[in-house]
PDB file of C-alpha atoms and ligand atoms in Angstrom:
ATOM      1  CA  MET T   7       0.000   0.000   0.000  1.00  0.00           C
ATOM      2  CA  SER T   8       1.200   3.507  -0.815  1.00  0.00           C
ATOM      3  CA  THR T   9       2.443   5.562   2.152  1.00  0.00           C
ATOM      4  CA  ALA T  10       2.608   8.773   0.110  1.00  0.00           C
ATOM      5  CA  LYS T  11       1.054  11.749   1.855  1.00  0.00           C
ATOM      6  CA  LYS T  12      -2.086  12.719  -0.020  1.00  0.00           C
ATOM      7  CA  GLN T  13      -2.819  16.162   1.397  1.00  0.00           C
ATOM      8  CA  TYR T  14      -1.872  17.915  -1.843  1.00  0.00           C
ATOM      9  CA  LYS T  15      -4.738  17.694  -4.337  1.00  0.00           C
ATOM     10  CA  ARG T  16      -2.557  18.857  -7.195  1.00  0.00           C
ATOM     11  CA  ILE T  17       1.202  19.155  -6.880  1.00  0.00           C
ATOM     12  CA  THR T  18       2.670  22.462  -7.994  1.00  0.00           C
ATOM     13  CA  VAL T  19       6.227  23.776  -7.986  1.00  0.00           C
ATOM     14  CA  LYS T  20       5.317  25.561  -4.733  1.00  0.00           C
ATOM     15  CA  SER T  21       4.173  22.281  -3.136  1.00  0.00           C
ATOM     16  CA  LEU T  22       7.619  20.791  -3.757  1.00  0.00           C
ATOM     17  CA  ILE T  23       9.337  23.755  -2.084  1.00  0.00           C
ATOM     18  CA  GLU T  24       6.876  23.460   0.819  1.00  0.00           C
ATOM     19  CA  MET T  25       7.638  19.737   1.147  1.00  0.00           C
ATOM     20  CA  LYS T  26      11.322  20.534   1.545  1.00  0.00           C
ATOM     21  CA  LYS T  27      10.511  23.146   4.202  1.00  0.00           C
ATOM     22  CA  GLU T  28       8.425  20.596   6.107  1.00  0.00           C
ATOM     23  CA  GLY T  29      11.002  17.844   5.759  1.00  0.00           C
ATOM     24  CA  GLU T  30       8.758  15.667   3.583  1.00  0.00           C
ATOM     25  CA  LYS T  31      10.764  13.762   0.973  1.00  0.00           C
ATOM     26  CA  ILE T  32       9.682  14.160  -2.662  1.00  0.00           C
ATOM     27  CA  SER T  33       9.020  11.113  -4.848  1.00  0.00           C
ATOM     28  CA  MET T  34       9.592  11.423  -8.589  1.00  0.00           C
ATOM     29  CA  LEU T  35       9.525   8.815 -11.368  1.00  0.00           C
ATOM     30  CA  THR T  36       9.765   8.928 -15.121  1.00  0.00           C
ATOM     31  CA  ALA T  37       6.858   8.071 -17.417  1.00  0.00           C
ATOM     32  CA  TYR T  38       6.605   8.401 -21.164  1.00  0.00           C
ATOM     33  CA  ASP T  39       3.136   7.121 -22.095  1.00  0.00           C
ATOM     34  CA  TYR T  40      -0.506   7.316 -21.001  1.00  0.00           C
ATOM     35  CA  SER T  41      -0.915   3.886 -19.392  1.00  0.00           C
ATOM     36  CA  MET T  42       2.250   4.014 -17.294  1.00  0.00           C
ATOM     37  CA  ALA T  43       1.654   7.651 -16.283  1.00  0.00           C
ATOM     38  CA  LYS T  44      -1.828   6.727 -15.015  1.00  0.00           C
ATOM     39  CA  ILE T  45      -0.409   3.958 -12.794  1.00  0.00           C
ATOM     40  CA  VAL T  46       2.410   6.184 -11.526  1.00  0.00           C
ATOM     41  CA  ASP T  47       0.050   9.073 -10.766  1.00  0.00           C
ATOM     42  CA  ASP T  48      -2.564   6.862  -9.077  1.00  0.00           C
ATOM     43  CA  ALA T  49       0.167   5.371  -6.855  1.00  0.00           C
ATOM     44  CA  GLY T  50       0.782   8.823  -5.366  1.00  0.00           C
ATOM     45  CA  VAL T  51       4.075   9.915  -6.912  1.00  0.00           C
ATOM     46  CA  ASP T  52       4.606  13.657  -6.419  1.00  0.00           C
ATOM     47  CA  ALA T  53       6.296  14.494  -9.716  1.00  0.00           C
ATOM     48  CA  ILE T  54       6.579  12.753 -13.070  1.00  0.00           C
ATOM     49  CA  LEU T  55       9.547  13.345 -15.320  1.00  0.00           C
ATOM     50  CA  VAL T  56       9.020  12.880 -19.041  1.00  0.00           C
ATOM     51  CA  GLY T  57      12.743  12.304 -19.312  1.00  0.00           C
ATOM     52  CA  ASP T  58      14.811  12.244 -22.450  1.00  0.00           C
ATOM     53  CA  SER T  59      15.690   8.749 -21.164  1.00  0.00           C
ATOM     54  CA  ALA T  60      12.710   7.918 -23.413  1.00  0.00           C
ATOM     55  CA  SER T  61      15.424   7.857 -26.062  1.00  0.00           C
ATOM     56  CA  ASN T  62      16.813   4.729 -24.346  1.00  0.00           C
ATOM     57  CA  THR T  63      13.764   3.090 -22.804  1.00  0.00           C
ATOM     58  CA  MET T  64      11.177   3.770 -25.497  1.00  0.00           C
ATOM     59  CA  ALA T  65      13.230   4.048 -28.676  1.00  0.00           C
ATOM     60  CA  GLY T  66      16.201   1.784 -27.919  1.00  0.00           C
ATOM     61  CA  HIS T  67      18.937   4.335 -28.583  1.00  0.00           C
ATOM     62  CA  GLU T  68      22.234   3.982 -26.766  1.00  0.00           C
ATOM     63  CA  THR T  69      22.204   7.590 -25.531  1.00  0.00           C
ATOM     64  CA  THR T  70      19.682  10.366 -24.896  1.00  0.00           C
ATOM     65  CA  LEU T  71      21.045  12.464 -27.762  1.00  0.00           C
ATOM     66  CA  PRO T  72      18.868  11.320 -30.700  1.00  0.00           C
ATOM     67  CA  ILE T  73      15.421  12.093 -29.253  1.00  0.00           C
ATOM     68  CA  THR T  74      13.794  15.129 -30.883  1.00  0.00           C
ATOM     69  CA  LEU T  75      11.649  17.955 -29.566  1.00  0.00           C
ATOM     70  CA  ASP T  76       8.632  16.621 -31.511  1.00  0.00           C
ATOM     71  CA  GLN T  77       9.107  13.179 -29.942  1.00  0.00           C
ATOM     72  CA  MET T  78       9.374  14.677 -26.439  1.00  0.00           C
ATOM     73  CA  ILE T  79       6.153  16.607 -27.054  1.00  0.00           C
ATOM     74  CA  TYR T  80       4.424  13.392 -28.186  1.00  0.00           C
ATOM     75  CA  HIS T  81       5.491  11.575 -24.987  1.00  0.00           C
ATOM     76  CA  ALA T  82       4.628  14.546 -22.761  1.00  0.00           C
ATOM     77  CA  SER T  83       1.125  14.951 -24.282  1.00  0.00           C
ATOM     78  CA  SER T  84       0.376  11.259 -23.617  1.00  0.00           C
ATOM     79  CA  VAL T  85       1.516  11.595 -19.998  1.00  0.00           C
ATOM     80  CA  ILE T  86      -0.424  14.809 -19.410  1.00  0.00           C
ATOM     81  CA  ARG T  87      -3.670  13.154 -20.559  1.00  0.00           C
ATOM     82  CA  ALA T  88      -3.272  10.567 -17.772  1.00  0.00           C
ATOM     83  CA  VAL T  89      -2.161  12.690 -14.837  1.00  0.00           C
ATOM     84  CA  GLN T  90      -4.462  14.249 -12.249  1.00  0.00           C
ATOM     85  CA  ARG T  91      -2.205  14.942  -9.269  1.00  0.00           C
ATOM     86  CA  ALA T  92       1.514  14.866 -10.024  1.00  0.00           C
ATOM     87  CA  LEU T  93       3.595  17.760 -11.311  1.00  0.00           C
ATOM     88  CA  VAL T  94       4.751  16.914 -14.848  1.00  0.00           C
ATOM     89  CA  VAL T  95       8.255  18.045 -15.810  1.00  0.00           C
ATOM     90  CA  VAL T  96       9.560  17.562 -19.355  1.00  0.00           C
ATOM     91  CA  ASP T  97      13.184  17.381 -20.485  1.00  0.00           C
ATOM     92  CA  LEU T  98      14.311  19.797 -23.163  1.00  0.00           C
ATOM     93  CA  PRO T  99      16.115  17.360 -25.481  1.00  0.00           C
ATOM     94  CA  PHE T 100      19.690  17.705 -26.718  1.00  0.00           C
ATOM     95  CA  GLY T 101      19.968  20.322 -29.454  1.00  0.00           C
ATOM     96  CA  SER T 102      16.801  22.193 -28.494  1.00  0.00           C
ATOM     97  CA  TYR T 103      18.376  24.749 -26.123  1.00  0.00           C
ATOM     98  CA  GLN T 104      22.172  24.756 -26.293  1.00  0.00           C
ATOM     99  CA  SER T 105      22.721  27.043 -29.289  1.00  0.00           C
ATOM    100  CA  ASP T 106      21.062  30.224 -28.006  1.00  0.00           C
ATOM    101  CA  PRO T 107      18.577  31.477 -25.403  1.00  0.00           C
ATOM    102  CA  LYS T 108      15.932  32.402 -27.990  1.00  0.00           C
ATOM    103  CA  GLU T 109      15.915  28.865 -29.346  1.00  0.00           C
ATOM    104  CA  ALA T 110      15.761  27.546 -25.774  1.00  0.00           C
ATOM    105  CA  LEU T 111      12.693  29.685 -25.084  1.00  0.00           C
ATOM    106  CA  ARG T 112      11.033  28.637 -28.351  1.00  0.00           C
ATOM    107  CA  SER T 113      11.574  24.958 -27.426  1.00  0.00           C
ATOM    108  CA  ALA T 114      10.251  25.432 -23.891  1.00  0.00           C
ATOM    109  CA  ILE T 115       7.174  27.275 -25.203  1.00  0.00           C
ATOM    110  CA  ARG T 116       6.466  24.467 -27.678  1.00  0.00           C
ATOM    111  CA  ILE T 117       6.599  21.898 -24.865  1.00  0.00           C
ATOM    112  CA  MET T 118       4.290  23.909 -22.595  1.00  0.00           C
ATOM    113  CA  LYS T 119       1.838  24.872 -25.348  1.00  0.00           C
ATOM    114  CA  GLU T 120       1.668  21.606 -27.304  1.00  0.00           C
ATOM    115  CA  SER T 121       1.808  19.100 -24.422  1.00  0.00           C
ATOM    116  CA  GLY T 122       0.241  20.972 -21.510  1.00  0.00           C
ATOM    117  CA  ALA T 123       3.231  20.145 -19.259  1.00  0.00           C
ATOM    118  CA  HIS T 124       3.852  22.071 -16.042  1.00  0.00           C
ATOM    119  CA  ALA T 125       7.619  22.661 -16.165  1.00  0.00           C
ATOM    120  CA  VAL T 126      10.776  21.934 -18.152  1.00  0.00           C
ATOM    121  CA  LYS T 127      14.180  20.546 -17.180  1.00  0.00           C
ATOM    122  CA  LEU T 128      17.536  21.526 -18.677  1.00  0.00           C
ATOM    123  CA  GLU T 129      20.971  20.000 -18.087  1.00  0.00           C
ATOM    124  CA  GLY T 130      23.899  22.207 -17.097  1.00  0.00           C
ATOM    125  CA  GLY T 131      25.052  25.178 -15.021  1.00  0.00           C
ATOM    126  CA  ILE T 132      26.698  28.464 -15.943  1.00  0.00           C
ATOM    127  CA  GLU T 133      26.878  27.411 -19.638  1.00  0.00           C
ATOM    128  CA  ILE T 134      23.091  27.627 -19.961  1.00  0.00           C
ATOM    129  CA  LYS T 135      22.497  30.562 -17.600  1.00  0.00           C
ATOM    130  CA  ASP T 136      21.034  32.900 -20.247  1.00  0.00           C
ATOM    131  CA  SER T 137      18.691  30.231 -21.582  1.00  0.00           C
ATOM    132  CA  VAL T 138      17.387  29.398 -18.108  1.00  0.00           C
ATOM    133  CA  LYS T 139      16.872  33.123 -17.428  1.00  0.00           C
ATOM    134  CA  ARG T 140      14.942  33.658 -20.635  1.00  0.00           C
ATOM    135  CA  ILE T 141      12.663  30.645 -20.054  1.00  0.00           C
ATOM    136  CA  LEU T 142      11.986  31.728 -16.474  1.00  0.00           C
ATOM    137  CA  ASN T 143      11.223  35.281 -17.643  1.00  0.00           C
ATOM    138  CA  ALA T 144       8.488  33.833 -19.845  1.00  0.00           C
ATOM    139  CA  GLY T 145       6.839  32.379 -16.725  1.00  0.00           C
ATOM    140  CA  ILE T 146       7.864  28.772 -17.379  1.00  0.00           C
ATOM    141  CA  PRO T 147       9.067  26.868 -14.281  1.00  0.00           C
ATOM    142  CA  VAL T 148      12.548  25.359 -14.714  1.00  0.00           C
ATOM    143  CA  MET T 149      14.142  22.373 -12.986  1.00  0.00           C
ATOM    144  CA  GLY T 150      17.954  22.255 -13.178  1.00  0.00           C
ATOM    145  CA  HIS T 151      20.071  19.116 -13.623  1.00  0.00           C
ATOM    146  CA  LEU T 152      23.702  18.890 -12.423  1.00  0.00           C
ATOM    147  CA  GLY T 153      26.302  16.164 -11.848  1.00  0.00           C
ATOM    148  CA  LEU T 154      26.132  13.433 -14.457  1.00  0.00           C
ATOM    149  CA  THR T 155      24.359  15.085 -17.360  1.00  0.00           C
ATOM    150  CA  PRO T 156      23.749  12.332 -19.950  1.00  0.00           C
ATOM    151  CA  GLN T 157      23.395  14.784 -22.862  1.00  0.00           C
ATOM    152  CA  SER T 158      27.156  15.470 -22.402  1.00  0.00           C
ATOM    153  CA  ILE T 159      28.128  11.795 -22.368  1.00  0.00           C
ATOM    154  CA  TYR T 160      30.623  12.183 -25.220  1.00  0.00           C
ATOM    155  CA  LYS T 161      32.409  14.941 -23.273  1.00  0.00           C
ATOM    156  CA  PHE T 162      32.645  12.802 -20.094  1.00  0.00           C
ATOM    157  CA  GLY T 163      33.295   9.524 -21.919  1.00  0.00           C
ATOM    158  CA  THR T 164      31.672   7.409 -19.172  1.00  0.00           C
ATOM    159  CA  TYR T 165      28.610   7.254 -16.907  1.00  0.00           C
ATOM    160  CA  THR T 166      30.730   7.115 -13.718  1.00  0.00           C
ATOM    161  CA  VAL T 167      30.191   9.229 -10.586  1.00  0.00           C
ATOM    162  CA  ARG T 168      30.787  12.969 -11.139  1.00  0.00           C
ATOM    163  CA  ALA T 169      32.252  15.695  -8.916  1.00  0.00           C
ATOM    164  CA  ARG T 170      34.539  13.491  -6.838  1.00  0.00           C
ATOM    165  CA  GLU T 171      37.352  16.035  -7.405  1.00  0.00           C
ATOM    166  CA  GLU T 172      37.296  19.249  -5.352  1.00  0.00           C
ATOM    167  CA  GLN T 173      37.293  21.542  -8.367  1.00  0.00           C
ATOM    168  CA  GLU T 174      34.299  19.868  -9.999  1.00  0.00           C
ATOM    169  CA  ALA T 175      32.465  19.737  -6.654  1.00  0.00           C
ATOM    170  CA  GLU T 176      33.050  23.485  -6.164  1.00  0.00           C
ATOM    171  CA  LYS T 177      31.729  24.248  -9.646  1.00  0.00           C
ATOM    172  CA  LEU T 178      28.667  22.102  -8.984  1.00  0.00           C
ATOM    173  CA  MET T 179      27.946  24.023  -5.772  1.00  0.00           C
ATOM    174  CA  GLU T 180      28.362  27.367  -7.595  1.00  0.00           C
ATOM    175  CA  ASP T 181      26.062  26.209 -10.404  1.00  0.00           C
ATOM    176  CA  ALA T 182      23.454  25.035  -7.885  1.00  0.00           C
ATOM    177  CA  LEU T 183      23.454  28.377  -6.066  1.00  0.00           C
ATOM    178  CA  MET T 184      23.255  30.217  -9.389  1.00  0.00           C
ATOM    179  CA  LEU T 185      20.289  28.123 -10.604  1.00  0.00           C
ATOM    180  CA  GLU T 186      18.451  28.783  -7.355  1.00  0.00           C
ATOM    181  CA  LYS T 187      19.201  32.535  -7.600  1.00  0.00           C
ATOM    182  CA  LEU T 188      17.890  32.620 -11.159  1.00  0.00           C
ATOM    183  CA  GLY T 189      14.585  31.150  -9.953  1.00  0.00           C
ATOM    184  CA  CYS T 190      14.688  27.402 -10.676  1.00  0.00           C
ATOM    185  CA  PHE T 191      12.189  25.557  -8.468  1.00  0.00           C
ATOM    186  CA  ALA T 192      14.214  22.340  -8.008  1.00  0.00           C
ATOM    187  CA  LEU T 193      17.413  20.632  -9.025  1.00  0.00           C
ATOM    188  CA  VAL T 194      18.181  17.074 -10.126  1.00  0.00           C
ATOM    189  CA  LEU T 195      21.551  15.849  -8.824  1.00  0.00           C
ATOM    190  CA  GLU T 196      22.686  12.786 -10.744  1.00  0.00           C
ATOM    191  CA  LYS T 197      25.419  10.368  -9.637  1.00  0.00           C
ATOM    192  CA  ILE T 198      27.459  12.524  -7.292  1.00  0.00           C
ATOM    193  CA  PRO T 199      28.938  11.651  -3.854  1.00  0.00           C
ATOM    194  CA  ALA T 200      26.358  11.549  -1.049  1.00  0.00           C
ATOM    195  CA  GLU T 201      28.402  14.014   1.002  1.00  0.00           C
ATOM    196  CA  LEU T 202      28.256  16.621  -1.765  1.00  0.00           C
ATOM    197  CA  THR T 203      24.489  16.109  -2.112  1.00  0.00           C
ATOM    198  CA  ALA T 204      24.145  16.818   1.609  1.00  0.00           C
ATOM    199  CA  LYS T 205      26.145  20.061   1.308  1.00  0.00           C
ATOM    200  CA  VAL T 206      24.219  21.267  -1.751  1.00  0.00           C
ATOM    201  CA  SER T 207      20.847  20.354  -0.230  1.00  0.00           C
ATOM    202  CA  GLN T 208      21.683  22.243   2.956  1.00  0.00           C
ATOM    203  CA  ALA T 209      22.836  25.292   1.022  1.00  0.00           C
ATOM    204  CA  LEU T 210      19.652  25.520  -1.076  1.00  0.00           C
ATOM    205  CA  ARG T 211      16.101  26.600  -0.237  1.00  0.00           C
ATOM    206  CA  ILE T 212      14.771  24.767  -3.314  1.00  0.00           C
ATOM    207  CA  PRO T 213      14.602  20.942  -3.236  1.00  0.00           C
ATOM    208  CA  THR T 214      17.250  18.649  -4.665  1.00  0.00           C
ATOM    209  CA  ILE T 215      16.047  15.456  -6.336  1.00  0.00           C
ATOM    210  CA  GLY T 216      18.718  12.781  -6.391  1.00  0.00           C
ATOM    211  CA  ILE T 217      19.426   9.820  -8.642  1.00  0.00           C
ATOM    212  CA  GLY T 218      22.478   7.913  -7.449  1.00  0.00           C
ATOM    213  CA  ALA T 219      23.208  10.905  -5.213  1.00  0.00           C
ATOM    214  CA  GLY T 220      22.514   9.455  -1.763  1.00  0.00           C
ATOM    215  CA  ALA T 221      19.948   9.829   0.987  1.00  0.00           C
ATOM    216  CA  ALA T 222      20.463  13.518   1.783  1.00  0.00           C
ATOM    217  CA  ALA T 223      18.672  14.742  -1.337  1.00  0.00           C
ATOM    218  CA  ASP T 224      15.252  16.252  -0.663  1.00  0.00           C
ATOM    219  CA  GLY T 225      13.686  13.753  -3.051  1.00  0.00           C
ATOM    220  CA  GLN T 226      14.522  10.783  -5.262  1.00  0.00           C
ATOM    221  CA  VAL T 227      13.910  10.056  -8.933  1.00  0.00           C
ATOM    222  CA  LEU T 228      14.275   6.757 -10.803  1.00  0.00           C
ATOM    223  CA  VAL T 229      13.563   5.643 -14.331  1.00  0.00           C
ATOM    224  CA  ILE T 230      10.326   3.626 -14.095  1.00  0.00           C
ATOM    225  CA  HIS T 231      11.615   0.838 -16.361  1.00  0.00           C
ATOM    226  CA  ASP T 232      14.574   0.335 -13.992  1.00  0.00           C
ATOM    227  CA  LEU T 233      12.429   0.351 -10.822  1.00  0.00           C
ATOM    228  CA  LEU T 234      10.082  -2.250 -12.319  1.00  0.00           C
ATOM    229  CA  GLY T 235      12.949  -4.432 -13.534  1.00  0.00           C
ATOM    230  CA  MET T 236      12.072  -4.118 -17.210  1.00  0.00           C
ATOM    231  CA  THR T 237      15.665  -3.179 -18.059  1.00  0.00           C
ATOM    232  CA  HIS T 238      17.293  -6.238 -16.533  1.00  0.00           C
ATOM    233  CA  GLU T 239      20.720  -5.666 -18.080  1.00  0.00           C
ATOM    234  CA  PHE T 240      21.166  -2.253 -16.354  1.00  0.00           C
ATOM    235  CA  ASN T 241      22.510  -2.752 -12.816  1.00  0.00           C
ATOM    236  CA  PRO T 242      24.007   0.371 -11.250  1.00  0.00           C
ATOM    237  CA  ARG T 243      24.641   0.339  -7.487  1.00  0.00           C
ATOM    238  CA  PHE T 244      22.091   3.087  -6.826  1.00  0.00           C
ATOM    239  CA  LEU T 245      19.187   1.182  -8.377  1.00  0.00           C
ATOM    240  CA  ARG T 246      16.649  -0.539  -6.131  1.00  0.00           C
ATOM    241  CA  ARG T 247      14.433  -2.862  -8.167  1.00  0.00           C
ATOM    242  CA  TYR T 248      10.922  -3.269  -6.794  1.00  0.00           C
ATOM    243  CA  MET T 249       9.898  -5.932  -9.334  1.00  0.00           C
ATOM    244  CA  ASN T 250      11.392  -8.221 -11.917  1.00  0.00           C
ATOM    245  CA  LEU T 251       8.876  -7.343 -14.589  1.00  0.00           C
ATOM    246  CA  TYR T 252      11.104  -8.506 -17.453  1.00  0.00           C
ATOM    247  CA  GLU T 253      10.973 -12.022 -16.065  1.00  0.00           C
ATOM    248  CA  GLU T 254       7.266 -11.879 -15.212  1.00  0.00           C
ATOM    249  CA  MET T 255       6.321 -10.549 -18.634  1.00  0.00           C
ATOM    250  CA  ASN T 256       8.557 -13.076 -20.325  1.00  0.00           C
ATOM    251  CA  VAL T 257       6.796 -15.939 -18.529  1.00  0.00           C
ATOM    252  CA  ALA T 258       3.303 -14.496 -19.211  1.00  0.00           C
ATOM    253  CA  ILE T 259       3.986 -13.904 -22.899  1.00  0.00           C
ATOM    254  CA  GLY T 260       5.616 -17.323 -23.241  1.00  0.00           C
ATOM    255  CA  GLN T 261       2.477 -18.862 -21.718  1.00  0.00           C
ATOM    256  CA  TYR T 262       0.279 -16.974 -24.223  1.00  0.00           C
ATOM    257  CA  VAL T 263       2.396 -18.202 -27.129  1.00  0.00           C
ATOM    258  CA  SER T 264       2.133 -21.771 -25.922  1.00  0.00           C
ATOM    259  CA  ASP T 265      -1.660 -21.462 -25.319  1.00  0.00           C
ATOM    260  CA  VAL T 266      -2.155 -20.223 -28.903  1.00  0.00           C
ATOM    261  CA  LYS T 267       0.054 -22.935 -30.364  1.00  0.00           C
ATOM    262  CA  ASN T 268      -1.692 -25.635 -28.286  1.00  0.00           C
ATOM    263  CA  LYS T 269      -5.146 -24.327 -29.333  1.00  0.00           C
ATOM    264  CA  ASP T 270      -5.887 -23.696 -25.649  1.00  0.00           C
ATOM    265  CA  PHE T 271      -6.632 -20.005 -26.256  1.00  0.00           C
ATOM    266  CA  PRO T 272      -9.316 -18.902 -26.841  1.00  0.00           C
ATOM    267  CA  ASN T 273     -11.536 -21.446 -25.095  1.00  0.00           C
ATOM    268  CA  GLU T 274     -15.351 -21.805 -25.191  1.00  0.00           C
ATOM    269  CA  SER T 275     -16.005 -18.955 -22.767  1.00  0.00           C
ATOM    270  CA  GLU T 276     -13.578 -16.621 -24.482  1.00  0.00           C
ATOM    271  CA  GLN T 277     -15.431 -16.479 -27.780  1.00  0.00           C
ATOM    272  CA  TYR T 278     -18.826 -15.252 -29.143  1.00  0.00           C
TER     273      TYR T 278
HETATM  274  O1  KIV R 325      15.865  11.575 -18.546  1.00  0.00           O
HETATM  275  C1  KIV R 325      15.828  11.137 -17.387  1.00  0.00           C
HETATM  276  O2  KIV R 325      15.243  10.100 -17.087  1.00  0.00           O
HETATM  277  C2  KIV R 325      16.507  11.920 -16.356  1.00  0.00           C
HETATM  278  C3  KIV R 325      16.627  11.301 -15.001  1.00  0.00           C
HETATM  279  C4  KIV R 325      17.680  10.278 -15.007  1.00  0.00           C
HETATM  280  C5  KIV R 325      16.837  12.313 -13.948  1.00  0.00           C
HETATM  281  O3  KIV R 325      16.958  12.983 -16.605  1.00  0.00           O
END
């Protein structure tokens, strides 16, 4: 049974900030389609991320780079149609905001207007300051994303833990403070040392949402396919699997195949 607190009828960016103030942890999960978003929302998750991880989970790409703005809008619209309570945040995909702030704003407006989403998320710190500012000035809530930023995978070369070195940790703290000052309502911290997450979370008024960033974050986010055990070949240390759905689906589908082959399905009561 869900233990999520249900006192918020509809989660807004302000509710998340309030939760941090009251010491209530924030739960966030990804969803990319109507059916999954309905289950996630009904289970009481506070925020849903239409992540560009759809590029991996839904389209089978190796990285998040290939997914387009049109594809993100398609996923976000499907999710929005299902959700009644959670705050829906949508990733601006690679190539839709890096070249200049006007393009970033145009992309964010398209997401808000065409999908009905509630907020956007961008990866990066000082490098994207002007874009974040411009989007915020248009009244669009922005979630930041620091640490491991998968859209820069070819710059990093690996998906290992970020900001272990002092210099990178200092830059991350500066970027976090800057994003809060600009007006971001929350910050994803991906794959950084738990101690650094604690420092950043203490320094900020806005909530931090961690993935592989330890227990001190104000909330946690996971990719729904990982949590459900649909991606059984992905096994990072930070991942807690709540199901082995790959295995369960494999058995169920195998049973269906055998029932069809054996002429066991459909039976008398399953036909007209
Ligand atoms: O796209 C995504 O799923 C994300 C999470 C890993 C935070 O950005």
